[in-house]
Amino acid sequence: MVNGLSESPIVQGLIEAVELIITLDPQVVEITIRSLYISLAATFFAALIALPIGALIYFYEFRGKHAVVSTLQTLYALPTVIVGLLIFLLLSNIGPFGPLRLLYTPGGMIVAQTVLIIPLLMGLTVAALSGIDRDKRYTITALGASRLQTVMTIIAEARFAVMAGVLLGFGRAIAEVGTVMIVGGNIRGATRVLTTAIALNTSMANYSLSIALGIILLGVALGVNIALSLVQRR
Amino acid sequence: MAIIEAHDIRKSYGSLEVLHNVDLSVGEGEILALIGPSGSGKSTLLRLLDLIEPANGGELSVFGIDTIADRGSWLDLRRRMGMLFQRPIVFNSSVYDNVAMGLRYRHASGDDIDRKVKEALEAVGLSRYIKSRALDLSGGEQQRVALSRVLVTDPEILFLDEPTANLDPTSTATIEAIVTRLNREASMTVLISTHDLLQGQRLAHRVAVMIDGTIAQTGPSREIFYEPKSQRIARFVGATNIIPGRVVSRSGEFTVVEARGKQLLSLTPPPAEEVEMIIRGEDISLHRREPGHEEAENRFPATVTGIEPTAPFVNVTVHCGCDLAALVTARRAETLGLHEGMEVWVSLQAKAVHLIPRREH
């Protein structure tokens, strides 16, 4: 029984996976670093675009504001393969951005993930600012804040909720397969990331590498969650 | 001189009318208590007066400046006033930074901020929490932080919106003491809304009663308690007996009112033929034997029909043609040996019977 268990490919894979991680296998390290780099960059650019626009949506009253917020919320669950397809078409030779030659490069993958999480970050920014209740806004006004001072105080007060939104965006980016597979093409040594590597190696019965990368991906997700709970406790 | 002058103020949120026909004048250095049931529009009125939001109609001048004509002056005017809200509101930063907010909005110098914040926290007894996160403090402490945050800006008018509604007695006493002192020493004008009649009476020079979105009566608290202008006000200020009657004659300085065959004397000149007698429960005395005429103008026998203890008092219902609710101390009830069905004598001074015209509802 004990013998049978240790010969199981799953147990074997698990043992080898731990070895790959502990010995810092070059392939594992390279894929992990690329994954983190692409998703962090995408989160950064998405935040750069989504946070100011989210704040504008919150602070300005305009017709159809409600519809905009509802649309953003719907787009939280935007299927990754749809974004992948869209960006693929835009970046391919037949698309308008073909000359940029971003298809099958990390740059293209960053673009795709940025587009993917912008609605999430924008929506969560609006939600974070809306979380500042009426009485707090009255208090800020009553304390003699000008319009600009009011905006700055509300943003400062919502900083942790906004940060939580950014972390959620990063979590969605690093865990998705659809866009990076289609736009990146899963090219070894160039555009292969954690999720696409797991998909490929599993289909090739290369379980130990899949499990090792899976453990790392879980670790990243866990790290994001710990950071999230720390931020939300503030 | 009136520092706030409001005339015919209206405010609606969508189709919900919150305020209508509000007239109010507040003198410089005055403490005015705005009392009224929840939902009567007190908070909304304070926000309009503090220029936090605009009214839908009417005239409002603050510090002698017409705020309707001069919208550009709002920020400057608002910076001369301060408001403390019912719910303790603190921001997610240190106690120091919370208290400094108003001063930073006014671009005060760093030294100035430092000195004033420390002084203010000293005054509310929170110096040791200066570096703590404001959200970690208790509700009462947070409210004291909020009060210092308002006071460091030296407001000329202070609005307090039910500031002690959910606070412990110590925090309430601290806040009341500070408000009274500031009014006396810095002659700060104070508008406080409260549903606590006693607080209104304790602090205010003058009381305004708000009912259903308008100011129903203004005057010294004594007048509001003993001479309410309407049934709603009478109910709100705790008059337990509101008895319909009819004026039958005048006898010297007294008005004779008949209710269910019983005649009562009142010192109020007849306001109409059909009236309502308003009698506070604590003005009705009960006796075992017929009291002498020096006791009160109204004396009559009655039967005890109900006894309801509300320590340290007892609510006694007696029947004498009409039902009267008397409020006697628990000790007095014991001495009288009150029990249901017992025959007692009731005495009631004519000046304790207040008359208002009867309105059919």
Coordinates of C-alpha atoms in Angstrom, one line a residue:
Chain A
M1 CA 0.0 0.0 0.0
V2 CA 2.7 2.4 1.1
N3 CA 4.7 1.2 -1.9
G4 CA 1.7 1.8 -4.3
L5 CA 1.2 5.2 -2.9
S6 CA 4.8 6.3 -3.4
E7 CA 4.7 5.0 -7.0
S8 CA 1.5 7.1 -7.8
P9 CA 2.4 9.7 -10.4
I10 CA 0.6 12.3 -8.3
V11 CA 2.8 11.7 -5.3
Q12 CA 5.8 11.5 -7.5
G13 CA 4.9 14.7 -9.1
L14 CA 4.3 16.4 -5.8
I15 CA 7.7 15.3 -4.5
E16 CA 9.5 16.5 -7.6
A17 CA 7.5 19.7 -7.6
V18 CA 8.8 20.5 -4.1
E19 CA 12.3 19.7 -5.3
L20 CA 11.9 22.0 -8.3
I21 CA 10.9 24.9 -6.1
I22 CA 13.5 24.3 -3.4
T23 CA 16.3 24.0 -5.9
L24 CA 15.1 27.1 -7.7
D25 CA 14.8 25.3 -11.1
P26 CA 15.7 27.9 -13.7
Q27 CA 12.6 27.2 -15.8
V28 CA 10.3 27.6 -12.8
V29 CA 12.0 30.8 -11.7
E30 CA 11.9 32.3 -15.2
I31 CA 8.2 31.5 -15.7
T32 CA 7.3 32.9 -12.3
I33 CA 9.2 36.1 -12.8
R34 CA 7.7 36.6 -16.2
S35 CA 4.2 36.1 -14.8
L36 CA 4.7 38.5 -12.0
Y37 CA 6.3 41.1 -14.3
I38 CA 3.4 41.0 -16.9
S39 CA 0.6 41.1 -14.3
L40 CA 2.2 43.7 -12.1
A41 CA 2.8 45.9 -15.2
A42 CA -0.7 45.4 -16.4
T43 CA -2.1 46.3 -12.9
F44 CA 0.1 49.4 -12.8
F45 CA -1.1 50.7 -16.2
A46 CA -4.7 49.7 -15.5
A47 CA -4.5 51.6 -12.2
L48 CA -3.0 54.6 -13.9
I49 CA -6.0 54.8 -16.3
A50 CA -8.8 53.4 -14.1
L51 CA -8.3 55.3 -10.9
P52 CA -8.5 58.9 -12.2
I53 CA -11.4 58.0 -14.5
G54 CA -13.2 56.1 -11.7
A55 CA -12.8 59.2 -9.5
L56 CA -14.2 61.4 -12.3
I57 CA -17.2 59.2 -12.6
Y58 CA -17.8 59.4 -8.9
F59 CA -17.3 63.1 -8.5
Y60 CA -19.1 64.4 -11.6
E61 CA -22.9 64.2 -12.0
F62 CA -23.8 63.4 -15.6
R63 CA -26.6 61.8 -17.5
G64 CA -26.3 58.0 -17.7
K65 CA -23.9 57.8 -14.7
H66 CA -25.9 54.9 -13.3
A67 CA -25.7 53.1 -16.7
V68 CA -21.9 53.5 -16.8
V69 CA -21.5 52.1 -13.3
S70 CA -23.8 49.1 -14.1
T71 CA -21.9 48.5 -17.3
L72 CA -18.6 48.5 -15.4
Q73 CA -20.0 46.0 -12.9
T74 CA -21.1 43.7 -15.7
L75 CA -17.6 43.9 -17.2
Y76 CA -16.1 42.6 -14.0
A77 CA -16.9 39.2 -15.3
L78 CA -15.7 39.9 -18.8
P79 CA -14.6 36.5 -20.3
T80 CA -10.8 36.4 -20.6
V81 CA -10.9 34.7 -24.0
I82 CA -13.1 37.4 -25.4
V83 CA -10.6 40.1 -24.4
G84 CA -7.9 37.8 -25.8
L85 CA -9.6 37.5 -29.1
L86 CA -10.3 41.2 -29.3
I87 CA -6.7 42.2 -28.5
F88 CA -5.4 39.5 -30.8
L89 CA -7.4 40.9 -33.7
L90 CA -6.3 44.4 -32.9
L91 CA -2.6 43.5 -32.6
S92 CA -2.5 41.0 -35.5
N93 CA -1.3 41.9 -39.0
I94 CA -4.9 42.4 -40.1
G95 CA -5.6 44.7 -37.2
P96 CA -5.0 48.5 -36.8
F97 CA -2.1 48.0 -34.3
G98 CA -0.4 45.3 -36.3
P99 CA 2.6 47.5 -37.2
L100 CA 3.4 47.8 -33.4
R101 CA 4.4 44.1 -33.6
L102 CA 3.1 43.4 -30.1
L103 CA 1.5 40.1 -30.9
Y104 CA 3.2 37.1 -29.2
T105 CA 5.2 39.4 -27.0
P106 CA 5.0 40.2 -23.2
G107 CA 4.1 43.8 -24.2
G108 CA 1.0 42.5 -26.0
M109 CA 0.1 40.4 -23.0
I110 CA 0.4 43.4 -20.7
V111 CA -1.9 45.3 -23.0
A112 CA -4.4 42.5 -22.9
Q113 CA -4.4 42.1 -19.1
T114 CA -4.6 45.9 -18.7
V115 CA -7.8 46.0 -20.8
L116 CA -9.1 43.0 -19.0
I117 CA -8.9 44.5 -15.5
I118 CA -9.6 48.2 -16.3
P119 CA -13.4 47.8 -15.8
L120 CA -12.8 46.0 -12.5
L121 CA -10.5 48.7 -11.2
M122 CA -12.7 51.5 -12.4
G123 CA -15.8 50.0 -10.9
L124 CA -14.1 49.2 -7.6
T125 CA -12.7 52.8 -7.4
V126 CA -16.2 54.2 -7.8
A127 CA -17.4 51.7 -5.2
A128 CA -14.6 52.6 -2.8
L129 CA -15.3 56.4 -3.1
S130 CA -19.1 55.7 -2.7
G131 CA -18.2 53.9 0.5
I132 CA -17.5 57.3 2.1
D133 CA -20.8 58.0 3.7
R134 CA -23.0 61.1 3.5
D135 CA -22.2 62.2 7.0
K136 CA -18.5 62.1 6.3
R137 CA -19.0 64.3 3.2
Y138 CA -21.1 66.7 5.2
T139 CA -18.4 66.8 7.9
I140 CA -15.7 67.6 5.3
T141 CA -17.9 70.4 3.9
A142 CA -18.7 71.7 7.3
L143 CA -15.0 71.9 8.2
G144 CA -14.6 74.4 5.5
A145 CA -13.0 72.4 2.7
S146 CA -13.0 73.9 -0.8
R147 CA -14.1 71.7 -3.7
L148 CA -10.6 70.5 -4.4
Q149 CA -9.9 69.9 -0.7
T150 CA -13.1 67.9 -0.5
V151 CA -12.0 65.7 -3.4
M152 CA -8.5 65.1 -2.0
T153 CA -9.9 64.3 1.5
I154 CA -12.4 61.8 0.1
I155 CA -9.7 60.1 -2.0
A156 CA -7.4 59.9 1.0
E157 CA -10.1 58.5 3.1
A158 CA -10.9 55.8 0.5
R159 CA -7.3 54.9 0.0
F160 CA -7.4 51.4 1.5
A161 CA -10.6 50.5 -0.3
V162 CA -9.0 51.6 -3.6
M163 CA -5.9 49.7 -2.8
A164 CA -8.0 46.6 -2.2
G165 CA -9.5 47.0 -5.6
V166 CA -6.1 47.2 -7.2
L167 CA -5.1 44.0 -5.4
L168 CA -8.2 42.3 -6.7
G169 CA -7.3 43.4 -10.2
F170 CA -3.8 41.9 -9.8
G171 CA -5.3 38.7 -8.6
R172 CA -7.5 38.5 -11.6
A173 CA -4.7 39.2 -14.0
I174 CA -2.2 36.7 -12.7
A175 CA -4.7 33.9 -12.4
E176 CA -6.2 34.2 -15.9
V177 CA -5.2 32.0 -18.9
G178 CA -7.4 33.2 -21.7
T179 CA -5.7 36.4 -22.9
V180 CA -2.1 35.4 -22.2
M181 CA -2.7 32.2 -24.2
I182 CA -4.3 33.8 -27.2
V183 CA -2.2 37.0 -27.3
G184 CA 1.1 35.6 -25.9
G185 CA 1.0 32.3 -27.7
N186 CA 2.7 30.4 -24.8
I187 CA 6.1 30.5 -26.5
R188 CA 8.8 28.9 -24.4
G189 CA 11.3 31.3 -23.0
A190 CA 9.3 34.3 -24.4
T191 CA 5.7 34.4 -23.4
R192 CA 5.1 31.4 -21.3
V193 CA 3.6 32.3 -17.9
L194 CA 2.4 30.3 -14.9
T195 CA -1.1 29.6 -16.1
T196 CA -0.3 28.7 -19.7
A197 CA 2.7 26.6 -18.6
I198 CA 0.4 24.6 -16.2
A199 CA -2.1 24.1 -19.0
L200 CA 0.5 22.9 -21.5
N201 CA 2.5 20.7 -19.1
T202 CA -0.6 19.0 -17.7
S203 CA -1.7 18.1 -21.2
M204 CA 1.8 16.7 -21.8
A205 CA 1.5 14.6 -18.6
N206 CA 4.4 16.6 -17.2
Y207 CA 2.7 16.7 -13.8
S208 CA 5.6 17.6 -11.5
L209 CA 6.3 20.9 -13.3
S210 CA 2.5 21.6 -13.4
I211 CA 2.2 21.0 -9.7
A212 CA 5.3 23.1 -8.9
L213 CA 3.9 26.0 -10.9
G214 CA 0.5 25.5 -9.4
I215 CA 1.9 25.7 -5.9
I216 CA 3.6 28.9 -6.8
L217 CA 0.4 30.4 -8.3
L218 CA -1.5 29.4 -5.2
G219 CA 1.2 31.1 -3.2
V220 CA 0.8 34.3 -5.1
A221 CA -2.9 34.2 -4.7
L222 CA -2.5 33.5 -1.0
G223 CA -0.1 36.5 -0.8
V224 CA -2.6 38.7 -2.5
N225 CA -5.3 37.6 -0.1
I226 CA -3.2 38.2 2.9
A227 CA -2.3 41.7 1.6
L228 CA -6.0 42.2 0.9
S229 CA -7.1 41.3 4.4
L230 CA -4.4 43.5 5.9
V231 CA -5.6 46.4 3.8
Q232 CA -9.3 45.8 4.5
R233 CA -8.6 45.7 8.3
R234 CA -7.5 49.3 8.2
Chain B
M1 CA -28.5 91.7 16.4
A2 CA -29.6 88.6 14.5
I3 CA -26.6 86.6 13.3
I4 CA -28.9 84.2 11.5
E5 CA -32.1 85.3 9.8
A6 CA -34.1 82.7 7.9
H7 CA -37.4 83.4 6.3
D8 CA -39.8 81.0 4.6
I9 CA -37.2 78.3 4.0
R10 CA -38.2 75.3 2.0
K11 CA -36.3 72.0 1.3
S12 CA -37.4 68.9 -0.5
Y13 CA -35.5 65.8 -1.5
G14 CA -37.2 64.6 -4.7
S15 CA -40.9 64.5 -3.9
L16 CA -40.3 64.4 -0.1
E17 CA -40.8 67.8 1.5
V18 CA -38.6 68.0 4.6
L19 CA -39.0 71.7 5.5
H20 CA -41.6 74.3 4.7
N21 CA -42.3 77.9 5.9
V22 CA -39.4 77.9 8.3
D23 CA -38.8 81.3 10.0
L24 CA -36.0 81.6 12.4
S25 CA -33.9 84.3 13.9
V26 CA -30.9 83.7 16.1
G27 CA -29.3 86.4 18.1
E28 CA -25.5 86.8 18.4
G29 CA -24.3 85.0 21.5
E30 CA -27.5 83.1 22.0
I31 CA -27.9 79.4 22.7
L32 CA -31.0 78.2 20.8
A33 CA -32.2 74.6 21.2
L34 CA -34.1 73.1 18.3
I35 CA -36.3 70.4 19.8
G36 CA -38.7 68.1 18.0
P37 CA -39.4 64.4 17.3
S38 CA -37.1 62.4 15.0
G39 CA -37.8 63.1 11.4
S40 CA -39.2 66.6 12.0
G41 CA -36.4 68.2 9.9
K42 CA -34.0 69.4 12.6
S43 CA -30.8 68.0 11.0
T44 CA -31.8 69.3 7.6
L45 CA -32.4 72.8 8.9
L46 CA -29.0 72.9 10.6
R47 CA -27.3 71.8 7.4
L48 CA -29.1 74.5 5.5
L49 CA -28.1 77.1 8.0
D50 CA -24.5 75.9 8.0
L51 CA -24.5 76.3 4.2
I52 CA -23.7 72.6 3.7
E53 CA -26.5 72.3 1.2
P54 CA -28.8 74.9 -0.4
A55 CA -32.5 75.4 0.4
N56 CA -35.1 75.1 -2.4
G57 CA -36.6 78.4 -1.5
G58 CA -36.8 81.2 1.0
E59 CA -34.3 83.8 2.3
L60 CA -31.3 83.2 4.5
S61 CA -28.8 85.6 5.7
V62 CA -25.8 84.7 7.9
F63 CA -23.5 87.3 9.5
G64 CA -25.7 89.8 7.8
I65 CA -24.8 88.5 4.3
D66 CA -27.6 87.5 2.0
T67 CA -26.5 83.9 1.1
I68 CA -29.0 83.5 -1.7
A69 CA -27.8 86.5 -3.7
D70 CA -24.1 85.8 -2.9
R71 CA -23.4 82.2 -3.6
G72 CA -19.7 83.0 -3.9
S73 CA -19.4 83.8 -0.2
W74 CA -20.5 80.4 1.0
L75 CA -17.0 78.9 1.6
D76 CA -15.8 82.0 3.5
L77 CA -19.0 82.0 5.6
R78 CA -18.9 78.3 6.2
R79 CA -15.3 78.7 7.5
R80 CA -16.7 81.0 10.2
M81 CA -19.1 78.3 11.4
G82 CA -18.7 74.8 12.7
M83 CA -20.9 71.7 13.0
L84 CA -20.9 68.6 15.2
F85 CA -23.0 65.7 14.0
Q86 CA -25.1 63.2 15.8
R87 CA -23.0 60.2 14.8
P88 CA -19.3 60.5 15.9
I89 CA -17.4 61.0 12.7
V90 CA -13.7 60.5 12.5
F91 CA -11.4 59.9 9.6
N92 CA -9.0 57.1 9.0
S93 CA -6.0 58.9 10.4
S94 CA -4.4 59.8 13.7
V95 CA -6.3 61.8 16.3
Y96 CA -3.9 64.7 15.6
D97 CA -4.6 64.7 11.9
N98 CA -8.3 64.5 12.5
V99 CA -8.3 67.6 14.7
A100 CA -6.0 69.4 12.3
M101 CA -8.3 69.0 9.3
G102 CA -10.2 72.3 9.5
L103 CA -7.0 74.3 10.1
R104 CA -5.3 72.7 7.1
Y105 CA -8.2 73.6 4.9
R106 CA -7.7 77.2 6.1
H107 CA -4.0 77.0 5.3
A108 CA -2.9 77.7 8.9
S109 CA 0.8 77.5 9.6
G110 CA 2.3 74.3 11.0
D111 CA 3.2 75.9 14.4
D112 CA -0.3 77.3 14.7
I113 CA -1.9 73.9 13.9
D114 CA 0.4 72.2 16.4
R115 CA -0.4 74.5 19.3
K116 CA -4.1 74.6 18.7
V117 CA -4.5 70.9 18.2
K118 CA -2.7 70.2 21.5
E119 CA -4.7 72.8 23.4
A120 CA -8.0 71.5 22.0
L121 CA -7.2 67.8 22.9
E122 CA -6.2 69.0 26.3
A123 CA -9.6 70.7 26.8
V124 CA -11.5 67.5 25.9
G125 CA -9.2 65.3 28.0
L126 CA -7.8 63.3 25.1
S127 CA -4.1 64.4 25.1
R128 CA -2.8 60.9 25.7
Y129 CA -4.5 59.7 22.5
I130 CA -2.9 62.3 20.2
K131 CA -1.0 59.7 18.1
S132 CA -3.6 57.0 18.2
R133 CA -5.7 56.0 15.3
A134 CA -9.0 57.9 15.7
L135 CA -11.0 54.9 14.6
D136 CA -9.7 52.9 17.6
L137 CA -11.3 55.2 20.1
S138 CA -14.7 54.6 21.8
G139 CA -17.8 56.4 20.5
G140 CA -17.7 59.0 23.2
E141 CA -14.0 59.7 22.7
Q142 CA -14.5 59.9 18.9
Q143 CA -17.3 62.5 19.5
R144 CA -14.9 64.5 21.7
V145 CA -12.3 64.3 18.8
A146 CA -15.0 65.6 16.5
L147 CA -15.8 68.4 18.9
S148 CA -12.1 69.5 19.2
R149 CA -11.8 69.3 15.4
V150 CA -14.6 71.9 15.2
L151 CA -13.4 74.1 18.0
V152 CA -9.8 74.6 16.8
T153 CA -11.3 76.6 14.0
D154 CA -12.8 79.1 16.4
P155 CA -16.3 79.1 14.9
E156 CA -18.5 82.2 15.6
I157 CA -21.6 80.0 15.2
L158 CA -21.6 76.4 16.4
F159 CA -24.2 73.9 15.2
L160 CA -24.7 70.8 17.2
D161 CA -26.9 68.1 15.7
E162 CA -28.1 65.9 18.5
P163 CA -24.4 65.7 19.6
T164 CA -25.0 63.5 22.7
A165 CA -27.7 61.2 21.4
N166 CA -25.7 58.0 21.8
L167 CA -23.1 59.0 24.3
D168 CA -22.3 57.9 27.8
P169 CA -23.1 60.4 30.6
T170 CA -19.4 61.5 31.1
S171 CA -18.9 62.4 27.4
T172 CA -22.3 64.1 27.4
A173 CA -21.4 66.2 30.5
T174 CA -18.0 67.1 29.0
I175 CA -19.5 68.3 25.8
E176 CA -22.3 70.2 27.5
A177 CA -19.8 71.9 29.8
I178 CA -17.6 73.0 26.9
V179 CA -20.5 74.4 25.0
T180 CA -21.8 76.4 27.9
R181 CA -18.3 77.7 28.7
L182 CA -17.6 78.8 25.1
N183 CA -20.9 80.5 24.9
R184 CA -20.2 82.4 28.2
E185 CA -16.5 83.2 27.6
A186 CA -16.2 83.6 23.8
S187 CA -19.9 84.5 23.3
M188 CA -20.1 81.8 20.7
T189 CA -23.6 81.5 19.1
V190 CA -24.9 78.0 19.5
L191 CA -27.7 76.1 17.8
I192 CA -28.3 72.7 19.2
S193 CA -30.8 70.2 18.0
T194 CA -32.0 67.6 20.5
H195 CA -34.9 65.4 21.2
D196 CA -33.9 65.5 24.9
L197 CA -36.1 68.2 26.4
L198 CA -34.1 68.4 29.5
Q199 CA -30.9 69.0 27.6
G200 CA -32.7 71.8 25.7
Q201 CA -33.8 73.3 28.9
R202 CA -30.5 72.9 30.6
L203 CA -28.4 74.6 27.9
A204 CA -30.6 76.9 25.9
H205 CA -31.7 80.5 26.4
R206 CA -34.5 79.9 24.0
V207 CA -36.2 76.8 22.5
A208 CA -37.7 76.3 19.1
V209 CA -40.0 73.4 18.6
M210 CA -40.0 71.7 15.2
I211 CA -42.9 69.6 14.2
D212 CA -43.5 68.2 10.7
G213 CA -40.9 70.3 8.9
T214 CA -41.7 73.7 10.4
I215 CA -41.0 75.7 13.5
A216 CA -44.2 75.4 15.5
Q217 CA -43.3 77.6 18.5
T218 CA -40.3 79.6 19.8
G219 CA -39.8 80.9 23.3
P220 CA -38.2 80.4 26.7
S221 CA -38.3 76.7 27.6
R222 CA -40.7 77.5 30.5
E223 CA -43.2 78.9 28.0
I224 CA -42.9 75.8 25.8
F225 CA -43.5 73.5 28.7
Y226 CA -46.4 75.3 30.3
E227 CA -48.0 77.1 27.5
P228 CA -47.7 75.0 24.4
K229 CA -49.5 76.4 21.4
S230 CA -50.8 73.2 20.0
Q231 CA -51.8 69.7 20.9
R232 CA -48.7 68.3 19.0
I233 CA -46.3 70.5 20.9
A234 CA -48.1 69.7 24.2
R235 CA -47.7 66.0 23.5
F236 CA -44.1 66.4 22.5
V237 CA -43.2 68.3 25.7
G238 CA -44.9 65.6 27.8
A239 CA -48.2 67.0 28.8
T240 CA -50.1 63.8 29.6
N241 CA -53.6 65.3 29.8
I242 CA -55.2 66.9 26.8
I243 CA -58.9 67.1 27.4
P244 CA -61.5 68.6 25.1
G245 CA -63.9 71.1 26.8
R246 CA -66.1 74.2 26.3
V247 CA -65.7 77.6 27.8
V248 CA -68.9 78.3 29.7
S249 CA -68.2 81.6 31.5
R250 CA -65.7 84.0 33.0
S251 CA -65.4 84.3 36.7
G252 CA -63.1 87.1 37.8
E253 CA -59.7 86.3 36.3
F254 CA -60.7 82.7 35.8
T255 CA -62.0 81.0 32.7
V256 CA -64.6 78.3 33.5
V257 CA -64.3 75.3 31.2
E258 CA -66.8 72.4 31.2
A259 CA -65.7 68.9 30.2
R260 CA -68.1 66.0 30.6
G261 CA -70.2 67.8 33.1
K262 CA -67.2 68.8 35.3
Q263 CA -66.2 72.4 35.6
L264 CA -62.6 73.4 35.9
L265 CA -61.0 76.8 36.4
S266 CA -58.2 78.0 34.3
L267 CA -56.1 81.2 34.3
T268 CA -55.7 81.2 30.5
P269 CA -58.0 83.8 28.9
P270 CA -60.4 81.9 26.6
P271 CA -58.7 81.4 23.2
A272 CA -61.9 80.1 21.7
E273 CA -65.2 78.6 22.7
E274 CA -64.2 75.0 21.9
V275 CA -60.9 74.4 23.7
E276 CA -58.5 71.8 24.8
M277 CA -57.2 71.8 28.4
I278 CA -53.6 70.9 28.7
I279 CA -52.6 69.7 32.1
R280 CA -49.2 68.2 33.1
G281 CA -49.4 65.1 35.2
E282 CA -47.0 66.5 37.8
D283 CA -49.4 69.4 38.4
I284 CA -52.1 67.2 39.6
S285 CA -52.1 66.4 43.4
L286 CA -53.9 63.5 45.1
H287 CA -55.2 63.6 48.7
R288 CA -57.0 61.2 51.0
R289 CA -59.3 63.9 52.4
E290 CA -60.8 67.0 50.9
P291 CA -58.0 69.6 50.7
G292 CA -58.5 73.2 51.9
H293 CA -59.3 75.9 49.3
E294 CA -55.8 77.4 49.9
E295 CA -54.4 74.3 48.2
A296 CA -55.8 75.0 44.7
E297 CA -58.8 76.4 42.9
N298 CA -59.9 73.1 41.4
R299 CA -60.7 70.4 44.0
F300 CA -62.9 67.4 43.3
P301 CA -63.3 63.7 44.3
A302 CA -62.2 60.9 41.9
T303 CA -61.7 57.2 41.7
V304 CA -58.3 55.6 41.1
T305 CA -58.6 53.4 37.9
G306 CA -55.0 52.6 37.2
I307 CA -51.6 52.6 38.8
E308 CA -48.4 52.3 36.6
P309 CA -45.0 52.5 38.3
T310 CA -42.3 54.4 36.3
A311 CA -39.7 54.6 39.1
P312 CA -39.1 57.0 40.9
F313 CA -42.6 58.1 39.9
V314 CA -46.0 56.5 39.7
N315 CA -48.5 57.3 36.9
V316 CA -52.0 57.3 38.5
T317 CA -55.1 57.4 36.4
V318 CA -58.2 58.8 38.1
H319 CA -61.7 59.0 36.9
C320 CA -63.9 62.1 37.6
G321 CA -66.2 62.3 34.6
C322 CA -63.1 62.5 32.5
D323 CA -59.9 60.5 32.9
L324 CA -56.9 62.4 34.3
A325 CA -53.3 61.0 34.6
A326 CA -51.4 62.3 37.6
L327 CA -47.7 61.8 38.2
V328 CA -46.9 61.4 41.9
T329 CA -43.7 60.3 43.5
A330 CA -43.5 56.6 44.5
R331 CA -43.1 57.7 48.1
R332 CA -46.2 59.8 48.0
A333 CA -48.2 56.9 46.4
E334 CA -47.1 54.7 49.2
T335 CA -48.1 57.3 51.9
L336 CA -51.5 57.6 50.3
G337 CA -51.9 53.9 50.1
L338 CA -53.1 54.1 46.6
H339 CA -54.9 51.1 45.1
E340 CA -57.3 50.7 42.2
G341 CA -60.9 51.6 43.0
M342 CA -59.9 53.9 45.9
E343 CA -61.7 57.2 46.4
V344 CA -59.3 60.2 46.4
W345 CA -59.5 64.0 46.2
V346 CA -57.8 65.8 43.4
S347 CA -56.4 69.3 43.6
L348 CA -55.3 71.3 40.6
Q349 CA -54.2 74.9 40.4
A350 CA -56.0 77.1 37.9
K351 CA -52.7 78.2 36.5
A352 CA -51.8 74.6 35.7
V353 CA -54.7 74.4 33.3
H354 CA -53.6 75.7 30.0
L355 CA -56.1 76.3 27.2
I356 CA -55.6 76.1 23.5
P357 CA -58.3 76.4 20.8
R358 CA -59.6 73.0 19.7
R359 CA -58.9 71.9 16.2
E360 CA -60.8 69.0 14.7
H361 CA -58.5 66.4 13.2

